[in-house]
PDB file of C-alpha atoms in Angstrom:
ATOM      1  CA  MET A   1      43.619  97.601 106.838  1.00 51.00           C
ATOM      2  CA  ILE A   2      43.410  98.627 110.525  1.00 51.00           C
ATOM      3  CA  SER A   3      45.399  96.281 112.745  1.00 51.00           C
ATOM      4  CA  ARG A   4      45.385  96.732 116.522  1.00 66.00           C
ATOM      5  CA  SER A   5      48.020  94.124 116.427  1.00 84.00           C
ATOM      6  CA  LEU A   6      50.100  94.381 119.597  1.00 94.00           C
ATOM      7  CA  ASP A   7      49.203  94.919 123.266  1.00 96.00           C
ATOM      8  CA  LEU A   8      51.858  93.908 125.790  1.00 97.00           C
ATOM      9  CA  SER A   9      52.203  94.564 129.514  1.00 98.00           C
ATOM     10  CA  PHE A  10      55.011  93.567 131.875  1.00 98.00           C
ATOM     11  CA  GLU A  11      55.257  93.449 135.675  1.00 98.00           C
ATOM     12  CA  SER A  12      57.910  92.571 138.231  1.00 98.00           C
ATOM     13  CA  VAL A  13      57.059  89.460 140.274  1.00 98.00           C
ATOM     14  CA  GLY A  14      59.517  88.047 142.792  1.00 96.00           C
ATOM     15  CA  GLY A  15      62.329  90.125 141.337  1.00 95.00           C
ATOM     16  CA  ARG A  16      61.703  88.888 137.770  1.00 97.00           C
ATOM     17  CA  THR A  17      60.043  90.623 134.841  1.00 98.00           C
ATOM     18  CA  VAL A  18      57.061  88.638 133.541  1.00 98.00           C
ATOM     19  CA  PHE A  19      54.196  89.095 131.085  1.00 98.00           C
ATOM     20  CA  ASP A  20      51.099  90.645 132.622  1.00 96.00           C
ATOM     21  CA  ARG A  21      49.276  90.869 129.291  1.00 95.00           C
ATOM     22  CA  LYS A  22      50.155  89.435 125.885  1.00 95.00           C
ATOM     23  CA  ARG A  23      47.759  90.089 123.024  1.00 94.00           C
ATOM     24  CA  TYR A  24      48.671  90.119 119.370  1.00 92.00           C
ATOM     25  CA  ARG A  25      47.095  89.567 115.986  1.00 87.00           C
ATOM     26  CA  TRP A  26      48.299  88.605 112.558  1.00 78.00           C
ATOM     27  CA  PRO A  27      50.652  89.614 111.040  1.00 76.00           C
ATOM     28  CA  GLN A  28      52.490  90.018 114.361  1.00 84.00           C
ATOM     29  CA  SER A  29      53.554  87.188 116.636  1.00 89.00           C
ATOM     30  CA  VAL A  30      55.071  87.246 120.119  1.00 94.00           C
ATOM     31  CA  GLY A  31      57.021  84.368 121.626  1.00 90.00           C
ATOM     32  CA  ARG A  32      58.227  83.646 125.127  1.00 94.00           C
ATOM     33  CA  LEU A  33      59.992  86.095 127.420  1.00 97.00           C
ATOM     34  CA  PHE A  34      63.708  85.307 127.624  1.00 97.00           C
ATOM     35  CA  PRO A  35      66.082  86.434 130.378  1.00 96.00           C
ATOM     36  CA  GLY A  36      67.390  89.914 129.617  1.00 94.00           C
ATOM     37  CA  PRO A  37      70.909  91.317 129.888  1.00 92.00           C
ATOM     38  CA  HIS A  38      70.411  92.485 133.494  1.00 92.00           C
ATOM     39  CA  SER A  39      69.383  90.651 136.645  1.00 94.00           C
ATOM     40  CA  GLY A  40      65.599  90.321 136.764  1.00 96.00           C
ATOM     41  CA  SER A  41      65.101  91.770 133.288  1.00 97.00           C
ATOM     42  CA  GLY A  42      63.398  90.170 130.306  1.00 98.00           C
ATOM     43  CA  SER A  43      63.681  90.249 126.533  1.00 98.00           C
ATOM     44  CA  VAL A  44      61.008  89.498 123.929  1.00 98.00           C
ATOM     45  CA  ILE A  45      61.047  89.462 120.120  1.00 96.00           C
ATOM     46  CA  VAL A  46      58.081  90.738 118.120  1.00 94.00           C
ATOM     47  CA  GLN A  47      57.894  88.977 114.753  1.00 89.00           C
ATOM     48  CA  ASN A  48      55.960  90.145 111.703  1.00 82.00           C
ATOM     49  CA  SER A  49      54.978  87.333 109.359  1.00 76.00           C
ATOM     50  CA  GLY A  50      53.759  89.759 106.689  1.00 70.00           C
ATOM     51  CA  ALA A  51      57.163  91.495 106.581  1.00 71.00           C
ATOM     52  CA  SER A  52      55.656  94.603 104.975  1.00 88.00           C
ATOM     53  CA  ILE A  53      53.356  97.573 105.564  1.00 92.00           C
ATOM     54  CA  HIS A  54      51.008  98.506 102.729  1.00 93.00           C
ATOM     55  CA  PRO A  55      49.330 101.752 101.591  1.00 97.00           C
ATOM     56  CA  GLY A  56      46.460 102.696 103.901  1.00 95.00           C
ATOM     57  CA  ASP A  57      47.438 100.286 106.694  1.00 92.00           C
ATOM     58  CA  VAL A  58      46.797 101.596 110.213  1.00 91.00           C
ATOM     59  CA  ILE A  59      48.828  99.734 112.835  1.00 91.00           C
ATOM     60  CA  GLU A  60      48.228 100.415 116.538  1.00 93.00           C
ATOM     61  CA  GLN A  61      50.473  99.107 119.322  1.00 95.00           C
ATOM     62  CA  ARG A  62      50.700  99.491 123.098  1.00 96.00           C
ATOM     63  CA  ILE A  63      53.461  98.423 125.479  1.00 98.00           C
ATOM     64  CA  GLU A  64      53.201  98.973 129.247  1.00 98.00           C
ATOM     65  CA  VAL A  65      55.933  98.380 131.829  1.00 98.00           C
ATOM     66  CA  GLY A  66      55.066  98.241 135.531  1.00 98.00           C
ATOM     67  CA  SER A  67      57.087  99.456 138.489  1.00 97.00           C
ATOM     68  CA  GLY A  68      60.242  97.409 139.007  1.00 96.00           C
ATOM     69  CA  ALA A  69      59.974  95.676 135.633  1.00 98.00           C
ATOM     70  CA  TRP A  70      62.791  95.943 133.093  1.00 97.00           C
ATOM     71  CA  VAL A  71      62.248  94.684 129.563  1.00 98.00           C
ATOM     72  CA  GLN A  72      63.626  95.022 126.072  1.00 97.00           C
ATOM     73  CA  VAL A  73      61.181  94.615 123.174  1.00 98.00           C
ATOM     74  CA  LEU A  74      62.989  93.801 119.944  1.00 96.00           C
ATOM     75  CA  GLY A  75      61.828  93.590 116.347  1.00 92.00           C
ATOM     76  CA  GLN A  76      62.909  90.801 114.013  1.00 85.00           C
ATOM     77  CA  GLY A  77      64.036  91.884 110.575  1.00 76.00           C
ATOM     78  CA  ALA A  78      63.580  95.196 108.825  1.00 80.00           C
ATOM     79  CA  MET A  79      60.034  95.983 107.681  1.00 87.00           C
ATOM     80  CA  MET A  80      59.282  97.110 104.123  1.00 93.00           C
ATOM     81  CA  VAL A  81      56.827  99.956 103.534  1.00 96.00           C
ATOM     82  CA  THR A  82      55.342  99.501 100.070  1.00 97.00           C
ATOM     83  CA  GLY A  83      53.710 102.070  97.817  1.00 97.00           C
ATOM     84  CA  LYS A  84      52.544 103.090  94.367  1.00 96.00           C
ATOM     85  CA  PRO A  85      52.071 106.477  92.682  1.00 95.00           C
ATOM     86  CA  GLY A  86      49.318 108.461  94.403  1.00 95.00           C
ATOM     87  CA  CYS A  87      48.812 105.926  97.190  1.00 96.00           C
ATOM     88  CA  ALA A  88      47.583 106.671 100.708  1.00 97.00           C
ATOM     89  CA  ALA A  89      50.057 106.779 103.573  1.00 98.00           C
ATOM     90  CA  ALA A  90      50.447 103.870 105.963  1.00 96.00           C
ATOM     91  CA  THR A  91      50.324 104.807 109.653  1.00 96.00           C
ATOM     92  CA  GLU A  92      51.966 103.177 112.663  1.00 95.00           C
ATOM     93  CA  SER A  93      50.976 104.441 116.133  1.00 96.00           C
ATOM     94  CA  THR A  94      52.752 103.164 119.247  1.00 97.00           C
ATOM     95  CA  VAL A  95      52.076 103.968 122.912  1.00 97.00           C
ATOM     96  CA  LEU A  96      54.880 103.205 125.380  1.00 98.00           C
ATOM     97  CA  ARG A  97      53.704 103.593 128.994  1.00 98.00           C
ATOM     98  CA  LEU A  98      55.946 103.185 132.046  1.00 97.00           C
ATOM     99  CA  ARG A  99      54.706 103.128 135.637  1.00 96.00           C
ATOM    100  CA  GLY A 100      56.815 103.776 138.718  1.00 93.00           C
ATOM    101  CA  ASP A 101      60.467 103.029 138.031  1.00 94.00           C
ATOM    102  CA  GLY A 102      59.835 100.682 135.103  1.00 96.00           C
ATOM    103  CA  ARG A 103      62.523 100.435 132.430  1.00 96.00           C
ATOM    104  CA  LEU A 104      62.114  99.767 128.723  1.00 97.00           C
ATOM    105  CA  VAL A 105      64.326  99.290 125.686  1.00 97.00           C
ATOM    106  CA  HIS A 106      62.130  99.534 122.579  1.00 98.00           C
ATOM    107  CA  ARG A 107      64.088  98.464 119.526  1.00 97.00           C
ATOM    108  CA  PRO A 108      61.989  97.893 116.403  1.00 94.00           C
ATOM    109  CA  GLU A 109      63.955  97.210 113.246  1.00 91.00           C
ATOM    110  CA  PRO A 110      64.265  99.983 110.626  1.00 93.00           C
ATOM    111  CA  ARG A 111      61.408 100.579 108.209  1.00 95.00           C
ATOM    112  CA  ILE A 112      62.514 100.327 104.556  1.00 95.00           C
ATOM    113  CA  LEU A 113      60.782 102.743 102.200  1.00 96.00           C
ATOM    114  CA  MET A 114      60.088 101.193  98.817  1.00 97.00           C
ATOM    115  CA  TRP A 115      59.020 102.917  95.585  1.00 97.00           C
ATOM    116  CA  HIS A 116      56.469 105.747  96.142  1.00 97.00           C
ATOM    117  CA  ALA A 117      55.819 104.688  99.755  1.00 98.00           C
ATOM    118  CA  HIS A 118      54.324 107.180 102.211  1.00 98.00           C
ATOM    119  CA  PHE A 119      54.627 106.426 105.919  1.00 98.00           C
ATOM    120  CA  VAL A 120      53.493 108.265 109.066  1.00 98.00           C
ATOM    121  CA  GLN A 121      54.853 107.079 112.399  1.00 98.00           C
ATOM    122  CA  VAL A 122      53.735 108.424 115.795  1.00 98.00           C
ATOM    123  CA  THR A 123      55.214 107.285 119.117  1.00 98.00           C
ATOM    124  CA  GLU A 124      53.631 108.441 122.390  1.00 98.00           C
ATOM    125  CA  ILE A 125      55.751 107.841 125.499  1.00 98.00           C
ATOM    126  CA  GLU A 126      54.535 108.206 129.101  1.00 98.00           C
ATOM    127  CA  ILE A 127      57.667 107.925 131.187  1.00 96.00           C
ATOM    128  CA  GLY A 128      56.473 108.364 134.814  1.00 93.00           C
ATOM    129  CA  ASP A 129      59.514 107.963 137.073  1.00 93.00           C
ATOM    130  CA  GLY A 130      61.003 105.325 134.800  1.00 95.00           C
ATOM    131  CA  SER A 131      63.550 105.359 132.006  1.00 95.00           C
ATOM    132  CA  ALA A 132      63.516 104.234 128.402  1.00 96.00           C
ATOM    133  CA  VAL A 133      65.739 103.739 125.384  1.00 96.00           C
ATOM    134  CA  VAL A 134      63.670 104.102 122.210  1.00 98.00           C
ATOM    135  CA  VAL A 135      64.955 103.565 118.666  1.00 97.00           C
ATOM    136  CA  ASP A 136      63.428 105.185 115.578  1.00 97.00           C
ATOM    137  CA  ALA A 137      65.029 104.309 112.227  1.00 96.00           C
ATOM    138  CA  PHE A 138      64.240 104.120 108.528  1.00 96.00           C
ATOM    139  CA  VAL A 139      66.102 103.340 105.311  1.00 96.00           C
ATOM    140  CA  LEU A 140      65.508 104.216 101.669  1.00 96.00           C
ATOM    141  CA  HIS A 141      65.747 101.223  99.330  1.00 95.00           C
ATOM    142  CA  PRO A 142      69.176 101.340  97.639  1.00 93.00           C
ATOM    143  CA  GLU A 143      67.684 101.498  94.126  1.00 94.00           C
ATOM    144  CA  LEU A 144      65.367 104.457  94.770  1.00 93.00           C
ATOM    145  CA  SER A 145      65.916 107.658  92.811  1.00 92.00           C
ATOM    146  CA  ALA A 146      64.544 111.114  93.603  1.00 90.00           C
ATOM    147  CA  ASP A 147      61.603 110.422  91.278  1.00 93.00           C
ATOM    148  CA  ASP A 148      60.687 107.292  93.253  1.00 94.00           C
ATOM    149  CA  VAL A 149      60.892 108.626  96.824  1.00 95.00           C
ATOM    150  CA  GLY A 150      57.588 109.083  98.648  1.00 96.00           C
ATOM    151  CA  SER A 151      57.737 110.479 102.178  1.00 97.00           C
ATOM    152  CA  ILE A 152      58.152 109.576 105.818  1.00 97.00           C
ATOM    153  CA  SER A 153      57.051 111.557 108.851  1.00 98.00           C
ATOM    154  CA  SER A 154      58.033 110.481 112.361  1.00 98.00           C
ATOM    155  CA  THR A 155      56.859 112.177 115.572  1.00 98.00           C
ATOM    156  CA  VAL A 156      57.885 111.231 119.113  1.00 98.00           C
ATOM    157  CA  ARG A 157      56.029 112.819 122.065  1.00 98.00           C
ATOM    158  CA  LEU A 158      57.177 112.393 125.654  1.00 97.00           C
ATOM    159  CA  ARG A 159      54.969 113.033 128.699  1.00 97.00           C
ATOM    160  CA  CYS A 160      55.324 112.187 132.366  1.00 94.00           C
ATOM    161  CA  PHE A 161      51.741 110.914 132.534  1.00 91.00           C
ATOM    162  CA  GLU A 162      48.756 110.529 130.218  1.00 87.00           C
ATOM    163  CA  GLY A 163      46.904 113.783 129.580  1.00 89.00           C
ATOM    164  CA  GLU A 164      49.750 116.076 130.613  1.00 92.00           C
ATOM    165  CA  GLU A 165      51.436 118.558 128.326  1.00 95.00           C
ATOM    166  CA  PRO A 166      54.391 117.035 126.440  1.00 97.00           C
ATOM    167  CA  LEU A 167      57.871 117.516 127.848  1.00 96.00           C
ATOM    168  CA  MET A 168      59.250 117.034 124.359  1.00 96.00           C
ATOM    169  CA  VAL A 169      58.007 116.700 120.797  1.00 97.00           C
ATOM    170  CA  ASP A 170      60.572 115.542 118.256  1.00 97.00           C
ATOM    171  CA  ALA A 171      59.495 115.496 114.614  1.00 96.00           C
ATOM    172  CA  GLN A 172      61.400 114.336 111.545  1.00 94.00           C
ATOM    173  CA  GLN A 173      60.370 114.381 107.919  1.00 95.00           C
ATOM    174  CA  LEU A 174      61.896 113.214 104.656  1.00 94.00           C
ATOM    175  CA  ASN A 175      60.691 113.464 101.071  1.00 94.00           C
ATOM    176  CA  ALA A 176      62.288 113.881  97.654  1.00 90.00           C
ATOM    177  CA  THR A 177      62.857 117.602  98.221  1.00 91.00           C
ATOM    178  CA  LEU A 178      64.479 117.164 101.648  1.00 88.00           C
ATOM    179  CA  TRP A 179      66.521 114.059 100.804  1.00 89.00           C
ATOM    180  CA  PRO A 180      70.334 114.492 100.935  1.00 86.00           C
ATOM    181  CA  ARG A 181      71.306 112.229  98.047  1.00 84.00           C
ATOM    182  CA  SER A 182      74.474 110.769  99.576  1.00 87.00           C
ATOM    183  CA  LEU A 183      72.575 109.392 102.604  1.00 94.00           C
ATOM    184  CA  ARG A 184      69.939 106.651 102.642  1.00 95.00           C
ATOM    185  CA  ALA A 185      69.612 105.542 106.262  1.00 96.00           C
ATOM    186  CA  PHE A 186      68.516 107.628 109.241  1.00 97.00           C
ATOM    187  CA  GLY A 187      67.982 106.851 112.903  1.00 96.00           C
ATOM    188  CA  THR A 188      67.606 108.287 116.391  1.00 97.00           C
ATOM    189  CA  VAL A 189      68.250 106.645 119.746  1.00 96.00           C
ATOM    190  CA  TYR A 190      66.281 108.419 122.487  1.00 96.00           C
ATOM    191  CA  VAL A 191      67.592 108.062 126.042  1.00 95.00           C
ATOM    192  CA  LEU A 192      64.744 109.202 128.259  1.00 96.00           C
ATOM    193  CA  GLY A 193      63.700 109.548 131.879  1.00 89.00           C
ATOM    194  CA  SER A 194      64.840 110.377 135.368  1.00 68.00           C
ATOM    195  CA  SER A 195      68.016 108.289 135.189  1.00 66.00           C
ATOM    196  CA  ALA A 196      68.977 109.275 131.625  1.00 65.00           C
ATOM    197  CA  THR A 197      72.642 110.142 131.219  1.00 68.00           C
ATOM    198  CA  VAL A 198      74.609 111.531 128.305  1.00 67.00           C
ATOM    199  CA  PRO A 199      74.910 108.530 125.962  1.00 69.00           C
ATOM    200  CA  SER A 200      78.259 107.333 124.745  1.00 68.00           C
ATOM    201  CA  THR A 201      78.817 107.189 121.010  1.00 72.00           C
ATOM    202  CA  SER A 202      81.287 105.204 118.974  1.00 70.00           C
ATOM    203  CA  ASP A 203      82.363 105.950 115.419  1.00 76.00           C
ATOM    204  CA  VAL A 204      81.137 103.632 112.676  1.00 82.00           C
ATOM    205  CA  ASP A 205      82.420 103.978 109.117  1.00 85.00           C
ATOM    206  CA  GLY A 206      79.903 105.669 106.855  1.00 87.00           C
ATOM    207  CA  VAL A 207      77.743 107.026 109.700  1.00 94.00           C
ATOM    208  CA  HIS A 208      77.407 110.613 110.930  1.00 93.00           C
ATOM    209  CA  LEU A 209      76.488 110.796 114.642  1.00 92.00           C
ATOM    210  CA  ALA A 210      75.558 113.661 116.954  1.00 92.00           C
ATOM    211  CA  ALA A 211      74.294 113.582 120.565  1.00 90.00           C
ATOM    212  CA  THR A 212      71.856 116.327 121.579  1.00 91.00           C
ATOM    213  CA  GLU A 213      70.144 117.274 124.843  1.00 92.00           C
ATOM    214  CA  LEU A 214      66.348 117.204 124.781  1.00 94.00           C
ATOM    215  CA  PRO A 215      64.271 120.024 126.325  1.00 94.00           C
ATOM    216  CA  ASN A 216      62.830 120.092 129.867  1.00 94.00           C
ATOM    217  CA  GLY A 217      65.334 117.562 131.168  1.00 90.00           C
ATOM    218  CA  ALA A 218      63.661 114.847 129.095  1.00 93.00           C
ATOM    219  CA  GLY A 219      66.944 113.132 128.262  1.00 93.00           C
ATOM    220  CA  HIS A 220      69.153 112.930 125.205  1.00 93.00           C
ATOM    221  CA  ALA A 221      69.041 111.829 121.593  1.00 94.00           C
ATOM    222  CA  VAL A 222      71.747 110.319 119.402  1.00 94.00           C
ATOM    223  CA  ARG A 223      70.969 111.174 115.785  1.00 95.00           C
ATOM    224  CA  MET A 224      72.446 109.211 112.900  1.00 95.00           C
ATOM    225  CA  ALA A 225      72.640 109.486 109.137  1.00 95.00           C
ATOM    226  CA  ALA A 226      74.347 106.802 107.074  1.00 95.00           C
ATOM    227  CA  GLU A 227      75.151 105.876 103.514  1.00 93.00           C
ATOM    228  CA  GLU A 228      73.360 102.524 103.774  1.00 93.00           C
ATOM    229  CA  GLY A 229      71.276 100.418 106.126  1.00 94.00           C
ATOM    230  CA  GLY A 230      73.980  98.008 107.277  1.00 93.00           C
ATOM    231  CA  ALA A 231      76.135 100.810 108.637  1.00 94.00           C
ATOM    232  CA  LEU A 232      73.127 102.361 110.371  1.00 95.00           C
ATOM    233  CA  ARG A 233      72.202  99.093 112.076  1.00 93.00           C
ATOM    234  CA  ALA A 234      75.783  98.660 113.296  1.00 93.00           C
ATOM    235  CA  ALA A 235      75.712 102.175 114.762  1.00 93.00           C
ATOM    236  CA  LEU A 236      72.321 101.593 116.401  1.00 94.00           C
ATOM    237  CA  ASP A 237      73.512  98.309 117.943  1.00 92.00           C
ATOM    238  CA  ARG A 238      76.693  99.849 119.275  1.00 90.00           C
ATOM    239  CA  THR A 239      74.950 102.896 120.715  1.00 91.00           C
ATOM    240  CA  VAL A 240      72.266 100.871 122.515  1.00 91.00           C
ATOM    241  CA  GLN A 241      74.922  98.544 123.953  1.00 87.00           C
ATOM    242  CA  LEU A 242      76.949 101.496 125.243  1.00 83.00           C
ATOM    243  CA  ILE A 243      73.879 103.002 126.917  1.00 82.00           C
ATOM    244  CA  ARG A 244      73.131  99.789 128.808  1.00 66.00           C
TER     245      ARG A 244
END
């Protein structure tokens, strides 16, 4: 199934962040824009009533943030990626586009890989003169063995503007061969843009963390590997809060 299921745009009007465009299709649903954690900012939750991604699904999303706008887009609940032996990969493509000095926190919940699931995730970011915090995370189901693991491939590309050469391409891949058996949850918090600073990190039991500088002054990344999904989510929450 191809689902162009999310198309959101935000602008700053009278010092407040408001919806400029709000389009969505089943299985996704978007509610009202709540006040965000900073003056003039907004916060919206993207819900998924299907709660899973299936073999062969193609999901396309776009989020745009105008100059002066500041918004956090949050997911609700972790999303399962289902599979079966020999199945096609599911694909999720997301475009995050900032104009002027727009600011964005993009925080989808982790994807949970089920038995024999194959998942390809591509995130294209056009940062302009703005700044963004972008979370990328996935978890292996706790009952998976090496014989059951499919694969996940995640690529994040950062450009200043559409059509330009990337400032940064960050690619991660996991399959049964590459899987370190003691770890089941993996995540990255990207801190991007002209105002990006070295992110603070805080220790969480069961989580390995490392902050790295991205090329071409693109920003920084906090990489995480954890024993289980709960510890990873705690580390993601704490890191994003420290960045704010």
